[in-house]
Amino acid sequence: MATDYDAPRKTDDEISADSIEELKARRNDKASGVVDEDETEAAEGFELPGADLSGEELSVRVLPAQQDEFTCMSCFLVHHRSQLASFDKDQPICSECAA
């Protein structure tokens, strides 16, 4: 919830106006915090501009692993051999995951 820091602060009299009984009544009111909105229905009506990629075809050239590269078995990213920190159960681990 956003807070407006420029809004005037409540005085002691206004704070005490929120009595315990009033707060308990609001807490016991089960309908006060319930939002009657179906999430899937709201998501169906929301569309991002340019989000329809159904007609697009991606073409990416995938290179095989080079001799100076390894795949970290913790994060599954391909790193340069200089990033090799250790071997865990004969599996290479990068320096970021070993930290």
Tab-separated table of C-alpha atoms in Angstrom:
chain	number	residue	atom	x	y	z
A	1	MET	CA	0.000	0.000	0.000
A	2	ALA	CA	1.408	3.384	-0.983
A	3	THR	CA	2.066	5.953	1.722
A	4	ASP	CA	1.650	9.642	1.109
A	5	TYR	CA	4.445	11.192	3.151
A	6	ASP	CA	3.249	14.717	2.292
A	7	ALA	CA	-0.167	14.163	3.887
A	8	PRO	CA	-0.718	15.825	7.264
A	9	ARG	CA	-0.072	13.597	10.267
A	10	LYS	CA	-2.848	12.537	12.632
A	11	THR	CA	-3.022	14.314	15.956
A	12	ASP	CA	-3.245	12.493	19.271
A	13	ASP	CA	-6.994	13.212	19.389
A	14	GLU	CA	-7.556	11.613	15.971
A	15	ILE	CA	-5.479	8.569	16.902
A	16	SER	CA	-7.453	8.022	20.093
A	17	ALA	CA	-10.688	8.311	18.075
A	18	ASP	CA	-9.845	4.882	16.634
A	19	SER	CA	-11.015	3.150	19.764
A	20	ILE	CA	-10.312	-0.467	20.587
A	21	GLU	CA	-13.982	-1.364	20.227
A	22	GLU	CA	-14.103	0.206	16.774
A	23	LEU	CA	-11.007	-1.665	15.658
A	24	LYS	CA	-12.333	-4.968	17.053
A	25	ALA	CA	-15.621	-4.448	15.220
A	26	ARG	CA	-13.754	-3.920	11.941
A	27	ARG	CA	-11.625	-7.011	12.554
A	28	ASN	CA	-14.685	-9.177	13.246
A	29	ASP	CA	-16.445	-7.917	10.122
A	30	LYS	CA	-15.602	-10.772	7.772
A	31	ALA	CA	-16.711	-8.915	4.629
A	32	SER	CA	-14.427	-5.926	5.242
A	33	GLY	CA	-11.269	-7.531	3.806
A	34	VAL	CA	-12.875	-9.740	1.158
A	35	VAL	CA	-12.493	-8.708	-2.459
A	36	ASP	CA	-15.114	-10.246	-4.711
A	37	GLU	CA	-13.137	-10.555	-7.941
A	38	ASP	CA	-12.231	-13.635	-9.925
A	39	GLU	CA	-8.502	-13.495	-10.708
A	40	THR	CA	-8.751	-15.510	-13.906
A	41	GLU	CA	-11.560	-13.319	-15.202
A	42	ALA	CA	-9.537	-10.189	-14.479
A	43	ALA	CA	-6.448	-11.653	-16.173
A	44	GLU	CA	-8.373	-12.601	-19.326
A	45	GLY	CA	-9.428	-9.006	-19.896
A	46	PHE	CA	-5.880	-7.683	-19.474
A	47	GLU	CA	-3.703	-7.660	-22.562
A	48	LEU	CA	-0.236	-6.239	-22.953
A	49	PRO	CA	0.415	-4.155	-26.067
A	50	GLY	CA	2.440	-6.110	-28.584
A	51	ALA	CA	2.214	-9.299	-26.537
A	52	ASP	CA	0.807	-11.483	-29.319
A	53	LEU	CA	3.825	-13.486	-30.465
A	54	SER	CA	1.904	-16.385	-31.970
A	55	GLY	CA	3.029	-15.561	-35.513
A	56	GLU	CA	6.674	-15.048	-34.584
A	57	GLU	CA	9.381	-17.598	-35.196
A	58	LEU	CA	12.619	-17.387	-33.271
A	59	SER	CA	15.880	-18.287	-34.902
A	60	VAL	CA	18.798	-18.697	-32.533
A	61	ARG	CA	22.115	-20.239	-33.396
A	62	VAL	CA	23.189	-22.565	-30.592
A	63	LEU	CA	26.893	-23.228	-30.277
A	64	PRO	CA	28.210	-26.391	-28.646
A	65	ALA	CA	30.221	-26.020	-25.447
A	66	GLN	CA	33.728	-24.784	-26.140
A	67	GLN	CA	36.859	-26.381	-24.700
A	68	ASP	CA	37.375	-23.490	-22.269
A	69	GLU	CA	33.770	-23.555	-20.954
A	70	PHE	CA	31.868	-25.636	-18.434
A	71	THR	CA	28.273	-25.910	-17.248
A	72	CYS	CA	27.764	-25.267	-13.555
A	73	MET	CA	25.738	-28.075	-12.011
A	74	SER	CA	24.198	-25.716	-9.457
A	75	CYS	CA	22.887	-22.840	-11.615
A	76	PHE	CA	23.169	-24.663	-14.980
A	77	LEU	CA	24.788	-21.681	-16.672
A	78	VAL	CA	27.715	-21.967	-19.058
A	79	HIS	CA	30.800	-20.212	-17.682
A	80	HIS	CA	34.364	-19.681	-18.801
A	81	ARG	CA	36.894	-22.066	-17.241
A	82	SER	CA	38.247	-19.162	-15.149
A	83	GLN	CA	34.959	-19.142	-13.189
A	84	LEU	CA	35.419	-22.748	-12.031
A	85	ALA	CA	35.553	-22.800	-8.231
A	86	SER	CA	35.362	-26.457	-7.260
A	87	PHE	CA	33.999	-29.875	-7.997
A	88	ASP	CA	31.138	-31.175	-5.874
A	89	LYS	CA	30.713	-34.945	-6.315
A	90	ASP	CA	32.651	-34.698	-9.593
A	91	GLN	CA	30.288	-31.935	-10.788
A	92	PRO	CA	31.731	-28.509	-11.698
A	93	ILE	CA	30.531	-25.549	-9.589
A	94	CYS	CA	31.053	-21.919	-10.591
A	95	SER	CA	32.535	-19.312	-8.248
A	96	GLU	CA	29.164	-17.526	-7.818
A	97	CYS	CA	27.422	-20.677	-6.589
A	98	ALA	CA	30.371	-21.697	-4.408
A	99	ALA	CA	30.265	-18.352	-2.552
